[in-house]
Coordinates of N, CA, C and O and ligand atoms in Angstrom, one line a residue:
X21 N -15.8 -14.0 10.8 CA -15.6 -12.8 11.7 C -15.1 -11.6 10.9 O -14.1 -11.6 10.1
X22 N -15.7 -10.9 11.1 CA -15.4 -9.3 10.0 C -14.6 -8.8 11.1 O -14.7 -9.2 12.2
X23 N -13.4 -7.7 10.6 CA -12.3 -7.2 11.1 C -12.9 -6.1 11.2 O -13.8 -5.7 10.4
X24 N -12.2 -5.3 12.2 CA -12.4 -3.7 12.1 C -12.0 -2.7 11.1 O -12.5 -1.6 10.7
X25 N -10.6 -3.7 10.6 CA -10.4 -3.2 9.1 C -11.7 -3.1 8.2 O -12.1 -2.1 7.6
X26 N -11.9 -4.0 8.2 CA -13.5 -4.2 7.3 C -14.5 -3.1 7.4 O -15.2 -2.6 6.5
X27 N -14.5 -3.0 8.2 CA -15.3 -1.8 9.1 C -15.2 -0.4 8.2 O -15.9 0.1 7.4
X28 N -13.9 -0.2 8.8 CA -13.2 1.4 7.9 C -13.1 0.9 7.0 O -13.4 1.8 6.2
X29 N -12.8 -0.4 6.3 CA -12.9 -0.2 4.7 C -13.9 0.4 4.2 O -13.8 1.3 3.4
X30 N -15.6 -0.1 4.9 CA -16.7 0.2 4.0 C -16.8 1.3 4.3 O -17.3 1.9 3.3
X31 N -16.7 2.3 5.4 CA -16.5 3.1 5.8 C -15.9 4.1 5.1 O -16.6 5.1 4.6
X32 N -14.8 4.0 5.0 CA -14.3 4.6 3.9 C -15.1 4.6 2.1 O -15.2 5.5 1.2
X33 N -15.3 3.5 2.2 CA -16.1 3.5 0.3 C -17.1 4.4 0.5 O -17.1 5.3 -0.3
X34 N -18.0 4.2 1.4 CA -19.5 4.5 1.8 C -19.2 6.6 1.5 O -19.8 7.3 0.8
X35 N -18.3 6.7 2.4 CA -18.0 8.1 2.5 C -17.4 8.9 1.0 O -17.6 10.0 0.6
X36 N -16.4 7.6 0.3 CA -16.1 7.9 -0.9 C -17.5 8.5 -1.8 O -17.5 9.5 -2.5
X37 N -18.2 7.9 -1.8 CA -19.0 7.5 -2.6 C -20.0 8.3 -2.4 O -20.5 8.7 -3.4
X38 N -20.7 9.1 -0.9 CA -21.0 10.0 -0.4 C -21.1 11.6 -1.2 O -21.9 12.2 -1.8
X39 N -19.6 11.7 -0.8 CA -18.7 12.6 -1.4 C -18.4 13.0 -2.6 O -18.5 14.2 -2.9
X40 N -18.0 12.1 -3.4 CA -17.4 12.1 -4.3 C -18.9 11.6 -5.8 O -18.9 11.9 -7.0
X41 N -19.9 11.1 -5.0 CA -21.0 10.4 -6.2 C -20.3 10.0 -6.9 O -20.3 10.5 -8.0
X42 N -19.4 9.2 -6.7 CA -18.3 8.2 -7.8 C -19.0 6.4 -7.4 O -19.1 5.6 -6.5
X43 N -19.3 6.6 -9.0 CA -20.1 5.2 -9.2 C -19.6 4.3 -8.9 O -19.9 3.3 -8.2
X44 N -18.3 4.4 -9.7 CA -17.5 2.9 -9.5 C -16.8 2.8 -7.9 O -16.8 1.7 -7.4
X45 N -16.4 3.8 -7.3 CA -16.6 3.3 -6.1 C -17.4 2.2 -5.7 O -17.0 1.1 -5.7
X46 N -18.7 2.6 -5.3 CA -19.5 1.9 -5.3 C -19.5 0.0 -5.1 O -19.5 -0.5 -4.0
X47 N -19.5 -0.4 -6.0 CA -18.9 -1.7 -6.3 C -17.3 -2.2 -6.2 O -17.0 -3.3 -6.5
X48 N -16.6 -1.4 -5.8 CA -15.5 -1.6 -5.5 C -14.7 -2.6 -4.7 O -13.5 -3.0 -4.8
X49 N -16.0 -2.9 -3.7 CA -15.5 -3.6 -2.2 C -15.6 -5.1 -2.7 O -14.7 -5.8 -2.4
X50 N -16.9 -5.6 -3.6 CA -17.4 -6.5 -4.2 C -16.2 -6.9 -5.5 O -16.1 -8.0 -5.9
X51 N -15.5 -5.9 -6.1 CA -14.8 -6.3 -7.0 C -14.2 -7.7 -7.7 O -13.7 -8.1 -6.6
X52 N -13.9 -8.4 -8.5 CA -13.3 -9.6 -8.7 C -12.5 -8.9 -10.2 O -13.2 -9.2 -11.2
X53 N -11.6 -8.4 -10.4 CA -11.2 -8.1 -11.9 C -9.4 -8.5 -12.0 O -8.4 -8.2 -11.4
X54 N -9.6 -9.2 -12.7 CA -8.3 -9.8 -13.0 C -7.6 -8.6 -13.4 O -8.3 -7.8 -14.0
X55 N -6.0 -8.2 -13.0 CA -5.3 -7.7 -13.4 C -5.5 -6.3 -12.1 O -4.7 -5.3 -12.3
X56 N -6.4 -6.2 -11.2 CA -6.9 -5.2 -10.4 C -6.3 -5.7 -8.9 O -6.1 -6.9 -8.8
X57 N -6.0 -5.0 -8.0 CA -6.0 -5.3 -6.4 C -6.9 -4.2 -5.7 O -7.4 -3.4 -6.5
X58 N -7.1 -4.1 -4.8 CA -7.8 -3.2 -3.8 C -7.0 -2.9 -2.4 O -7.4 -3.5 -1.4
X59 N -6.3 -2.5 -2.3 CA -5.5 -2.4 -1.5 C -6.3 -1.0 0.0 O -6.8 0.0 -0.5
X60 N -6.4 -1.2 1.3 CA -7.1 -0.4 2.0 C -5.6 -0.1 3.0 O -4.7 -0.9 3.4
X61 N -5.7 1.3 3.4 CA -4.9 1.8 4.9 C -5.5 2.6 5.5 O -6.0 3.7 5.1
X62 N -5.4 1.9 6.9 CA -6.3 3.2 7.8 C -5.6 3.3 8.8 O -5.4 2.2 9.3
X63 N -4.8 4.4 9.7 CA -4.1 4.6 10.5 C -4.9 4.9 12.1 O -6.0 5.5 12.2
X64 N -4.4 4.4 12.8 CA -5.3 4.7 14.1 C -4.3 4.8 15.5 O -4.0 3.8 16.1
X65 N -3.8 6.1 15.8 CA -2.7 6.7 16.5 C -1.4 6.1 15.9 O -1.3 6.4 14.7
X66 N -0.6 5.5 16.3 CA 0.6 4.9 15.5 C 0.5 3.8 15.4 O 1.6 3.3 15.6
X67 N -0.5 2.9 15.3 CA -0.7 1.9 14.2 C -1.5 2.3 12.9 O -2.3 3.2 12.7
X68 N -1.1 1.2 12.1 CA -1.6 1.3 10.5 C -2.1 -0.3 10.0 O -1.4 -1.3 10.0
X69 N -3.1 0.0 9.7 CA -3.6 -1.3 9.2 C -4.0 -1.6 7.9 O -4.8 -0.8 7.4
X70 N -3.4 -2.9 6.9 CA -3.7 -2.8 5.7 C -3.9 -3.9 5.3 O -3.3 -4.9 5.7
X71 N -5.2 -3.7 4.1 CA -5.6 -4.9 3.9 C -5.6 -4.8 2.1 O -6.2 -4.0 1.5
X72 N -4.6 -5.8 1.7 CA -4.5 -6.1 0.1 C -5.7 -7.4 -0.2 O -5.6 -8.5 0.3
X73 N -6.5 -7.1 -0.8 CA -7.9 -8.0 -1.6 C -7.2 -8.0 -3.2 O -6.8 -7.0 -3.9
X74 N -7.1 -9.1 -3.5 CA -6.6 -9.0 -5.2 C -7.2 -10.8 -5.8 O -7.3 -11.7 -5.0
X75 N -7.4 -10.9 -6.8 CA -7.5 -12.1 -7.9 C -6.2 -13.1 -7.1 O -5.1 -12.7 -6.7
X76 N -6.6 -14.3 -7.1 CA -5.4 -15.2 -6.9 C -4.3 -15.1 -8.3 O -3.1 -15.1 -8.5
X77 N -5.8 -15.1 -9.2 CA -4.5 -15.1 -10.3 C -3.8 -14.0 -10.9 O -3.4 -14.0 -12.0
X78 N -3.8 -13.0 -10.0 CA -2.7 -11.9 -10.2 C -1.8 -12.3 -9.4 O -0.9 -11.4 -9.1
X79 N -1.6 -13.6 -8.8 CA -0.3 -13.8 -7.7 C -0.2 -15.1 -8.2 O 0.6 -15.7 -7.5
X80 N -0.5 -15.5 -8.9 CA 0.0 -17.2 -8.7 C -0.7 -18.1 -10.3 O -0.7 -19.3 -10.5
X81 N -1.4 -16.9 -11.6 CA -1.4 -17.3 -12.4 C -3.0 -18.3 -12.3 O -3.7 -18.3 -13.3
X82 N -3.2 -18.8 -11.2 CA -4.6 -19.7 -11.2 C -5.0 -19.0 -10.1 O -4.4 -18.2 -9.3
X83 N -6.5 -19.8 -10.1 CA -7.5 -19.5 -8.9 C -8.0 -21.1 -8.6 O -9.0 -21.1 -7.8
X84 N -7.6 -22.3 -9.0 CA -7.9 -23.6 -8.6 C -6.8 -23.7 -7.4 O -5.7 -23.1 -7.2
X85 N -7.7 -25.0 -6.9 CA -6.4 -25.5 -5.7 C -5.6 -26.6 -6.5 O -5.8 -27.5 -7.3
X86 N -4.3 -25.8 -5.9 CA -3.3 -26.6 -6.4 C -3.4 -27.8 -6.4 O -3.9 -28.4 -5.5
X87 N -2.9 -28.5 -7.6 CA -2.9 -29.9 -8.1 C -1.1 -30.7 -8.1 O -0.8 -31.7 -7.5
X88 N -0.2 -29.9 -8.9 CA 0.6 -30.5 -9.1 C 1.9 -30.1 -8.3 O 2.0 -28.9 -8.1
X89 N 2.5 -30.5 -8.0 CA 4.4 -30.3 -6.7 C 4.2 -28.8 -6.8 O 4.0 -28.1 -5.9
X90 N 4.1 -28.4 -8.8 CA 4.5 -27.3 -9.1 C 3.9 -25.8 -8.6 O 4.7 -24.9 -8.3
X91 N 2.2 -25.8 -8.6 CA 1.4 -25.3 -7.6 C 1.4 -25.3 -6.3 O 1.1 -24.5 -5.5
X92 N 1.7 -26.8 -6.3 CA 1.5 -26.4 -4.5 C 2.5 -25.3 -3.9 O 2.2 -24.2 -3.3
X93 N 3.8 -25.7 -4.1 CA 5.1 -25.2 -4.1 C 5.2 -23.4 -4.2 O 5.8 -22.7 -3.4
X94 N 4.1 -22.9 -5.5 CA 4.3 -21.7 -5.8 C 3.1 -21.2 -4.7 O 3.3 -20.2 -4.1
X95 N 2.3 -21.9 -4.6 CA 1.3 -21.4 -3.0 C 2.4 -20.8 -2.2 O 2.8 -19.7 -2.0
X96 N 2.9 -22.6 -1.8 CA 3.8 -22.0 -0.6 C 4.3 -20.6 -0.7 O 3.9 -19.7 0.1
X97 N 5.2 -20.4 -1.8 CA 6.3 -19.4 -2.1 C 5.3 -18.4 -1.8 O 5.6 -17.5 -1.0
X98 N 4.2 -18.5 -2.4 CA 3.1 -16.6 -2.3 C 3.3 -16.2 -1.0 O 3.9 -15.2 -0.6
X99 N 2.7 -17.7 -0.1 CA 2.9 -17.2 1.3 C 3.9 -16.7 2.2 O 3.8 -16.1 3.2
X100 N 4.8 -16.9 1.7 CA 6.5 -16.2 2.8 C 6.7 -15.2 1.8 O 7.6 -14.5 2.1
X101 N 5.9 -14.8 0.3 CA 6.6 -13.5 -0.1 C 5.4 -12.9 1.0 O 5.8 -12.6 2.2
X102 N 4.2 -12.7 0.8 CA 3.2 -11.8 1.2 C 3.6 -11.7 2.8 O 4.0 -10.6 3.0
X103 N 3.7 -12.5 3.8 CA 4.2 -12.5 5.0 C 5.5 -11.5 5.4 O 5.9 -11.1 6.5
X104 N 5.9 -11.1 4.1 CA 7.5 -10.3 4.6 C 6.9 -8.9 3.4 O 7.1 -8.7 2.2
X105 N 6.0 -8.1 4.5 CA 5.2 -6.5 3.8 C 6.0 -5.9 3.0 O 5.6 -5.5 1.9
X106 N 7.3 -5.7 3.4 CA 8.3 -4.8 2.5 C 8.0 -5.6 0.4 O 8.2 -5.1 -0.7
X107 N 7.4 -6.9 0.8 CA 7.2 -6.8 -1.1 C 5.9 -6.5 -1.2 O 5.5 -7.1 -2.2
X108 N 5.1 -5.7 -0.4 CA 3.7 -5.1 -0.5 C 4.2 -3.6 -0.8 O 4.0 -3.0 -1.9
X109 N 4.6 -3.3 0.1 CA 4.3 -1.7 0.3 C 5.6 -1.1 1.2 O 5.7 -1.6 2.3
X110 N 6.4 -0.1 0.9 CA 7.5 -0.1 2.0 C 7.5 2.0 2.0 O 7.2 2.8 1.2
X111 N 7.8 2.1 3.1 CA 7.8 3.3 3.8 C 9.1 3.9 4.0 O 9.9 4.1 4.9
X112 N 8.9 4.3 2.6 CA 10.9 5.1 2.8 C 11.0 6.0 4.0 O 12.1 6.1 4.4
X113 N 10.1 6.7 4.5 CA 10.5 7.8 5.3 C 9.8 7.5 7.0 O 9.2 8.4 7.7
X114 N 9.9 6.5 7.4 CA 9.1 5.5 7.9 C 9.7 4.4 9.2 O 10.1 3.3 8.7
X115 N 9.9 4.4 10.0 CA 10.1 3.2 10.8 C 9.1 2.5 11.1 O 8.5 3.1 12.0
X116 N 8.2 1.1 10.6 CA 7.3 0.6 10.8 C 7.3 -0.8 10.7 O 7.7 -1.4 9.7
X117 N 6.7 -1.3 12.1 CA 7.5 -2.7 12.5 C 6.2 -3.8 12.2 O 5.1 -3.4 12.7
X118 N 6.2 -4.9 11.6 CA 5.2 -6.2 11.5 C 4.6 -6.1 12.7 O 5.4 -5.9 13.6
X119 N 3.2 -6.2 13.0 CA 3.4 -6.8 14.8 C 2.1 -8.1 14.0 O 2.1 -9.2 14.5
X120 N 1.3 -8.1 13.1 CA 0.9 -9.0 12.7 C -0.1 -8.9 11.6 O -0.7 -7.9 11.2
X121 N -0.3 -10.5 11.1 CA -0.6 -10.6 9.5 C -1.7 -11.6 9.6 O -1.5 -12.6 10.3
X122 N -3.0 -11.5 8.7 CA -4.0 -12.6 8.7 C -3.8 -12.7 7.4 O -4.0 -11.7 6.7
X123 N -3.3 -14.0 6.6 CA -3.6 -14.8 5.6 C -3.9 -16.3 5.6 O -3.4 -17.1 6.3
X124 N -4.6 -16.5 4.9 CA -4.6 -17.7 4.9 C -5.2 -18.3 3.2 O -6.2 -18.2 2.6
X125 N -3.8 -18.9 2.8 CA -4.5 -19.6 1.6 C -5.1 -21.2 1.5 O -4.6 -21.9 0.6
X126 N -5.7 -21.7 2.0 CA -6.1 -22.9 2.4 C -7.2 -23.2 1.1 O -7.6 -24.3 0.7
X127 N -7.6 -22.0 0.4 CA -8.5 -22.5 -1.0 C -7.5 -22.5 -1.9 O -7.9 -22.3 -3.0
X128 N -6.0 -22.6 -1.7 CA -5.3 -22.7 -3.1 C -4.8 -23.4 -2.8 O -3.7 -23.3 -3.4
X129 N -4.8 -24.6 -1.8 CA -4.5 -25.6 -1.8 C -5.3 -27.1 -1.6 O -6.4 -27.2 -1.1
X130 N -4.7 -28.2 -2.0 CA -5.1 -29.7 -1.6 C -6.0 -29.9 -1.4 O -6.1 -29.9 -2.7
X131 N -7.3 -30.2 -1.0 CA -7.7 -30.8 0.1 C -7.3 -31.7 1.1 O -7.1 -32.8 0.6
X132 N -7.2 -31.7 2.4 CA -7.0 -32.8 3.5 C -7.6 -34.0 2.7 O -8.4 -33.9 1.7
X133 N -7.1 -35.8 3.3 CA -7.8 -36.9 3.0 C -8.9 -36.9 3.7 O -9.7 -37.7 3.4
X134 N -9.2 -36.0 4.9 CA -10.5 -36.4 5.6 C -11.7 -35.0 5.1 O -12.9 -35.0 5.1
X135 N -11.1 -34.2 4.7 CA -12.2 -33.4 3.9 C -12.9 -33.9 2.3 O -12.5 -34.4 1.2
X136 N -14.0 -33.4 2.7 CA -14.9 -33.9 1.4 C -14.9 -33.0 0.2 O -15.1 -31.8 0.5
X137 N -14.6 -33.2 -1.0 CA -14.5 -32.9 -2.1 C -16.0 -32.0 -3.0 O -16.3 -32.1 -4.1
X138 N -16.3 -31.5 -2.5 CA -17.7 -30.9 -2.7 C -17.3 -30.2 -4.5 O -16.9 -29.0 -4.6
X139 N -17.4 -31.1 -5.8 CA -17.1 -30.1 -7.0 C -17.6 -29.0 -7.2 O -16.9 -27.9 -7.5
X140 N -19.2 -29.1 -7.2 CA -20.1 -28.2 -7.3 C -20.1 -26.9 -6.5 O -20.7 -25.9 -6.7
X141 N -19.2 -27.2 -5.5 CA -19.7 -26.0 -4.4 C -17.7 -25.1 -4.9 O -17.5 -23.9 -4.8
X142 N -17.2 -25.6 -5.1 CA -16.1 -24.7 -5.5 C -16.5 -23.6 -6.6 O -17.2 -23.6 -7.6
X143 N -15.4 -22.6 -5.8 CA -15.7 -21.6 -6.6 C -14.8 -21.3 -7.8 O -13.6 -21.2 -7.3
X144 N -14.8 -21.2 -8.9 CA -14.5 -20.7 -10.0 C -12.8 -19.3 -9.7 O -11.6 -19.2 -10.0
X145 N -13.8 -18.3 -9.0 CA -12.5 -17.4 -8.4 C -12.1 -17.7 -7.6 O -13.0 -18.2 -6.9
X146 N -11.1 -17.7 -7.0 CA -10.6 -17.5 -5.7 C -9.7 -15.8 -5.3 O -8.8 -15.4 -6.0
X147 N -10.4 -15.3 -3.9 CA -9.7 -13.8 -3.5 C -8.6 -14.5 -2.8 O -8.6 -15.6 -2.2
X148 N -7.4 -13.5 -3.0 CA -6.4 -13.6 -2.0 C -6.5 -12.3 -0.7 O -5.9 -11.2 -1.0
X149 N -7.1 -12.3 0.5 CA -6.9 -11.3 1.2 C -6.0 -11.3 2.1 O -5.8 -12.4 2.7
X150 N -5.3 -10.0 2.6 CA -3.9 -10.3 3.3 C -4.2 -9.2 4.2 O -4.7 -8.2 3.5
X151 N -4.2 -8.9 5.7 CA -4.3 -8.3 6.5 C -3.0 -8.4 7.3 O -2.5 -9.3 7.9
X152 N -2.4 -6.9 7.0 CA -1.7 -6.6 7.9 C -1.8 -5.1 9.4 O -2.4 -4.1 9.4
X153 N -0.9 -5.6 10.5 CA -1.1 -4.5 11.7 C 0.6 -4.4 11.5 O 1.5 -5.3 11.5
X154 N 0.7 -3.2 11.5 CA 2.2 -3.0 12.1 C 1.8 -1.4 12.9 O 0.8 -0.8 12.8
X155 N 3.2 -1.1 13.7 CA 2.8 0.1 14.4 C 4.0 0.6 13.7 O 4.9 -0.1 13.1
X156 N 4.1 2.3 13.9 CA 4.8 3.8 13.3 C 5.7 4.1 14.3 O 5.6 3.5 15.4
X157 N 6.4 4.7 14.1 CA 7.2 5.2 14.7 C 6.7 6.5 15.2 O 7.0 6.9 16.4
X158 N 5.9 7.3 14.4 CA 5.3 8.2 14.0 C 4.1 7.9 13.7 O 4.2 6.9 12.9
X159 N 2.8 8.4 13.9 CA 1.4 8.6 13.3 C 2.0 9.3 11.7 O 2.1 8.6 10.6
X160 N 2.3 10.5 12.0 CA 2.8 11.7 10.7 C 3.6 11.1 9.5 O 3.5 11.4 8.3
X161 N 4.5 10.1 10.2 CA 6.0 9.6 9.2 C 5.2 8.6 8.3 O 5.5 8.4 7.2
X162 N 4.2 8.0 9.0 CA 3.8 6.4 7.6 C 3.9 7.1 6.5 O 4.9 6.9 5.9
X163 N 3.2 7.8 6.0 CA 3.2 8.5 4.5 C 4.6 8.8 4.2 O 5.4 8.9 5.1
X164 N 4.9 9.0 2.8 CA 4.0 8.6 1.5 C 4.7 6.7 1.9 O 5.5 6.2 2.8
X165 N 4.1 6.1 0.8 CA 4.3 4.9 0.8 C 4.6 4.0 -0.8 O 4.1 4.2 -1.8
X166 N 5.4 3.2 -0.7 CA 5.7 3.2 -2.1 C 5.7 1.7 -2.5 O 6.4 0.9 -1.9
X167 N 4.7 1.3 -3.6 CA 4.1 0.2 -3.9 C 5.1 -0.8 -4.4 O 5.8 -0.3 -5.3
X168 N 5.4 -1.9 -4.2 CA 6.3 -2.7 -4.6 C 5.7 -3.9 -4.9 O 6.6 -4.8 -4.9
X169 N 4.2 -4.3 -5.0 CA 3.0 -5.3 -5.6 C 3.6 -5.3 -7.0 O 4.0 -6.3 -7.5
X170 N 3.6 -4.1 -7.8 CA 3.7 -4.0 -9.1 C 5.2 -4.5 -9.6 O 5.6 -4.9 -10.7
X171 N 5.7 -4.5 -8.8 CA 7.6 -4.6 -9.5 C 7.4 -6.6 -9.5 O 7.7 -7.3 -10.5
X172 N 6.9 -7.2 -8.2 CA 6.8 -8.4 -7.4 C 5.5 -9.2 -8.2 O 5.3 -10.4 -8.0
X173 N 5.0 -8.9 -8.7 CA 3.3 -9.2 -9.4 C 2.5 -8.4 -11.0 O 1.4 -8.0 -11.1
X174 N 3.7 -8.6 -12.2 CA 3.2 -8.1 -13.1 C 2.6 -7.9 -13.7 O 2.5 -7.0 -14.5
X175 N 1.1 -9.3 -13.0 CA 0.0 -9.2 -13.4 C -0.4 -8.3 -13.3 O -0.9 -7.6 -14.2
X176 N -0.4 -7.9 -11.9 CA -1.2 -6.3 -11.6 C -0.9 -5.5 -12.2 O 0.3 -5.4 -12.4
X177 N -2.0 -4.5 -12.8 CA -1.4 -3.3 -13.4 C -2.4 -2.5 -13.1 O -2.8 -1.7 -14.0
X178 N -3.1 -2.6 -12.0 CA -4.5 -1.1 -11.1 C -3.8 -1.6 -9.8 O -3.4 -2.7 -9.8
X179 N -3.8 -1.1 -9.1 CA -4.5 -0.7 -7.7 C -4.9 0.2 -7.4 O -4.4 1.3 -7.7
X180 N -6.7 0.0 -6.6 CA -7.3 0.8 -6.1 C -7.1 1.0 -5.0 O -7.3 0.1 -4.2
X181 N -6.8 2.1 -4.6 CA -6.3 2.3 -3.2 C -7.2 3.4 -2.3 O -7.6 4.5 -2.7
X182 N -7.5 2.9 -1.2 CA -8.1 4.3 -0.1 C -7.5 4.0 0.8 O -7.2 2.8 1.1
X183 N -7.2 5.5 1.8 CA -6.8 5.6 2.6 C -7.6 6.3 3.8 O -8.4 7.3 3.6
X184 N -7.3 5.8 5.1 CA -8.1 6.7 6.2 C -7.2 7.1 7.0 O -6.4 6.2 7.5
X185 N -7.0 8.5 7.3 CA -6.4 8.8 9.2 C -7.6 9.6 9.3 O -8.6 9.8 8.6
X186 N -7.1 10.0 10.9 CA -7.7 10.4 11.8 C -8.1 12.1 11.2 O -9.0 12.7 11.9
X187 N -7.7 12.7 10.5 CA -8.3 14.0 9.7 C -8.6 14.0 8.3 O -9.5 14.7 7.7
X188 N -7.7 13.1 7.6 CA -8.2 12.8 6.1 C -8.5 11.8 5.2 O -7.8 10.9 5.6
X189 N -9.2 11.4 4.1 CA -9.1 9.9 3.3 C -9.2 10.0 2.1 O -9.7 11.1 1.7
X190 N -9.0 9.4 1.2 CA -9.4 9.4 0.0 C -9.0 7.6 -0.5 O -8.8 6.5 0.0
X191 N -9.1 8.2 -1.8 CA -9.0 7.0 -2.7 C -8.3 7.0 -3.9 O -8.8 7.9 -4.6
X192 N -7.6 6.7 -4.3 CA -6.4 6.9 -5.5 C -6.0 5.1 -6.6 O -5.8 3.9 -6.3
X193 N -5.9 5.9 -7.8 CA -5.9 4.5 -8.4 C -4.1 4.9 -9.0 O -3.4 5.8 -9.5
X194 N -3.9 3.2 -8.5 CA -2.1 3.1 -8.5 C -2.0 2.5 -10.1 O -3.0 2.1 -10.8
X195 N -0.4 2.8 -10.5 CA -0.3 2.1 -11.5 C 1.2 1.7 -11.5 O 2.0 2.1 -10.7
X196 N 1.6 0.9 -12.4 CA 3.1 0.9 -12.1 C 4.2 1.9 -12.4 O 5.4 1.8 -12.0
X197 N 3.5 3.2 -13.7 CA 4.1 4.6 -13.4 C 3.8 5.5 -12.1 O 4.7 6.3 -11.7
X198 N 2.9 5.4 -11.5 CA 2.7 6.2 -10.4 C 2.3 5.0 -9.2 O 1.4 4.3 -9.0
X199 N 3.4 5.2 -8.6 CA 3.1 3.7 -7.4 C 3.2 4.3 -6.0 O 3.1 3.7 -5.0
X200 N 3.5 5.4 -6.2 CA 3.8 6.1 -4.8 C 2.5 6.8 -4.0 O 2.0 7.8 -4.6
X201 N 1.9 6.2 -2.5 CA 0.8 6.8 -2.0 C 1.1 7.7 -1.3 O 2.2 7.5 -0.8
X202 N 0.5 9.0 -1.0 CA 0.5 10.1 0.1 C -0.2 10.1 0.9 O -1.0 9.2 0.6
X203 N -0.7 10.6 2.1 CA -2.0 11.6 2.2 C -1.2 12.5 3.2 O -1.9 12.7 4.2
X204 N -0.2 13.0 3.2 CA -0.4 13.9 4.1 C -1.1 15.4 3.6 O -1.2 16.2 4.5
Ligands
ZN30 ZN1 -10.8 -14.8 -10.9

C-alpha cells in the first residue's frame, strides 16, 4: 500500500524535475547509494509528514538479515533510536509532537522457523524506510529544521532532501557542514 506521503513525494520530484530540468532528480526516488539518504517533508495544515529512505548500511553497517546476538541486537537498537525523531531531525523553533511512525525492519532480521528461506530471491540491498506523522504547533513554526542523521549515522554524508507546503518546495542537498533545512 503506497502512502500519501508517496504521493507528494513523486509529486514533488516530478515538479522538481519539471522545473528545475535537473537530471539527477529524476532518478532520485529509485536511488540505492551507500553513504546517501533521501529524506522527504510535506506539511499539510499543522501536520508534517516525513519520510527518511536510506541504505541499511548507512545505519547498521550491513544490508543482510542479521545472523549473530551481535546483529540482531544492533537491529533492535536501530529501531528505538529511529522511533524517538528528535535523532532524525529536531525543530528548534518548533513544538512538534510524535502522533505516529511506520517502520518496519523485518528484512534485517532472522527469519521465523515457519518461514521459508528463499536464497535466491533475497536481495543483496536492503532500504530502510521510516515514515513519520507528527502535528505543529504552528503550520509557520516547523521550519527551519536541523539534521541530527549526520551527528547519529557517520556513514551518511548526503542528504537529499525536498520539501513541500502549501505555497512552496524545493529540494536541497544536506551535508554534515550544512545540516540545517528552511523553507520559509
Ligand atoms: Zn546497499
Amino acid at each position: 500500500m503506497k502512502s500519501l506521503l508517496h504521493y507528494i513525494k513523486t509529486a514533488v520530484i516530478t515538479t522538481v524535475v519539471i522545473t528545475t530540468n535537473n537530471a539527477i532528480a529524476s532518478d532520485n526516488h529509485h536511488a540505492h547509494v551507500h553513504g546517501s539518504a533521501e529524506l522527504t517533508l510535506a506539511t499539510e495544515n499543522n501536520k508534517l509528514f516525513i519520510n527518511l529512505t536510506t541504505p541499511a548500511d548507512n545505519l547498521l553497517g550491513f544490508e543482510h538479515r542479521a545472523e549473530t546476538s551481535i546483529e540482531i541486537a544492533n537491529v533492535k537498537q536501530l529501531e528505538k533510536k529511529l522511533s524517538n525523531i528528535n535523532n532524525l531531525i529536531i525543530f528548534p523553533e518548533s513544538t512538534c509532537l510524535l502522533i505516529d511512525t511506520h517502520l518496519n525492519l523485518d528484512l534485517l532480521l532472522p527469519l521465523k522457523n515457519n518461514q521459508h528461506h528463499h536464497k535466491h530471491s533475497e536481495k543483496k540491498h536492503t532500504e530502510v524506510v521510516v515514515e513519520y506523522t507528527l502535528t505543529c504547533e504552528k503550520r509557520v513554526d516547523i521550519a527551519p529544521a536541523t539534521i541530527q542523521l549526520f551527528k547519529h549515522y557517520p556513514a551518511i554524508d548526503t542528504i537529499e532532501a525536498l520539501w513541500l507546503t502549501d505555497k512552496k518546495q524545493g529540494a536541497i542537498t544536506l551535508t554534515p557542514n550544512k545540516n540545517t533545512l528552511s523553507w520559509r
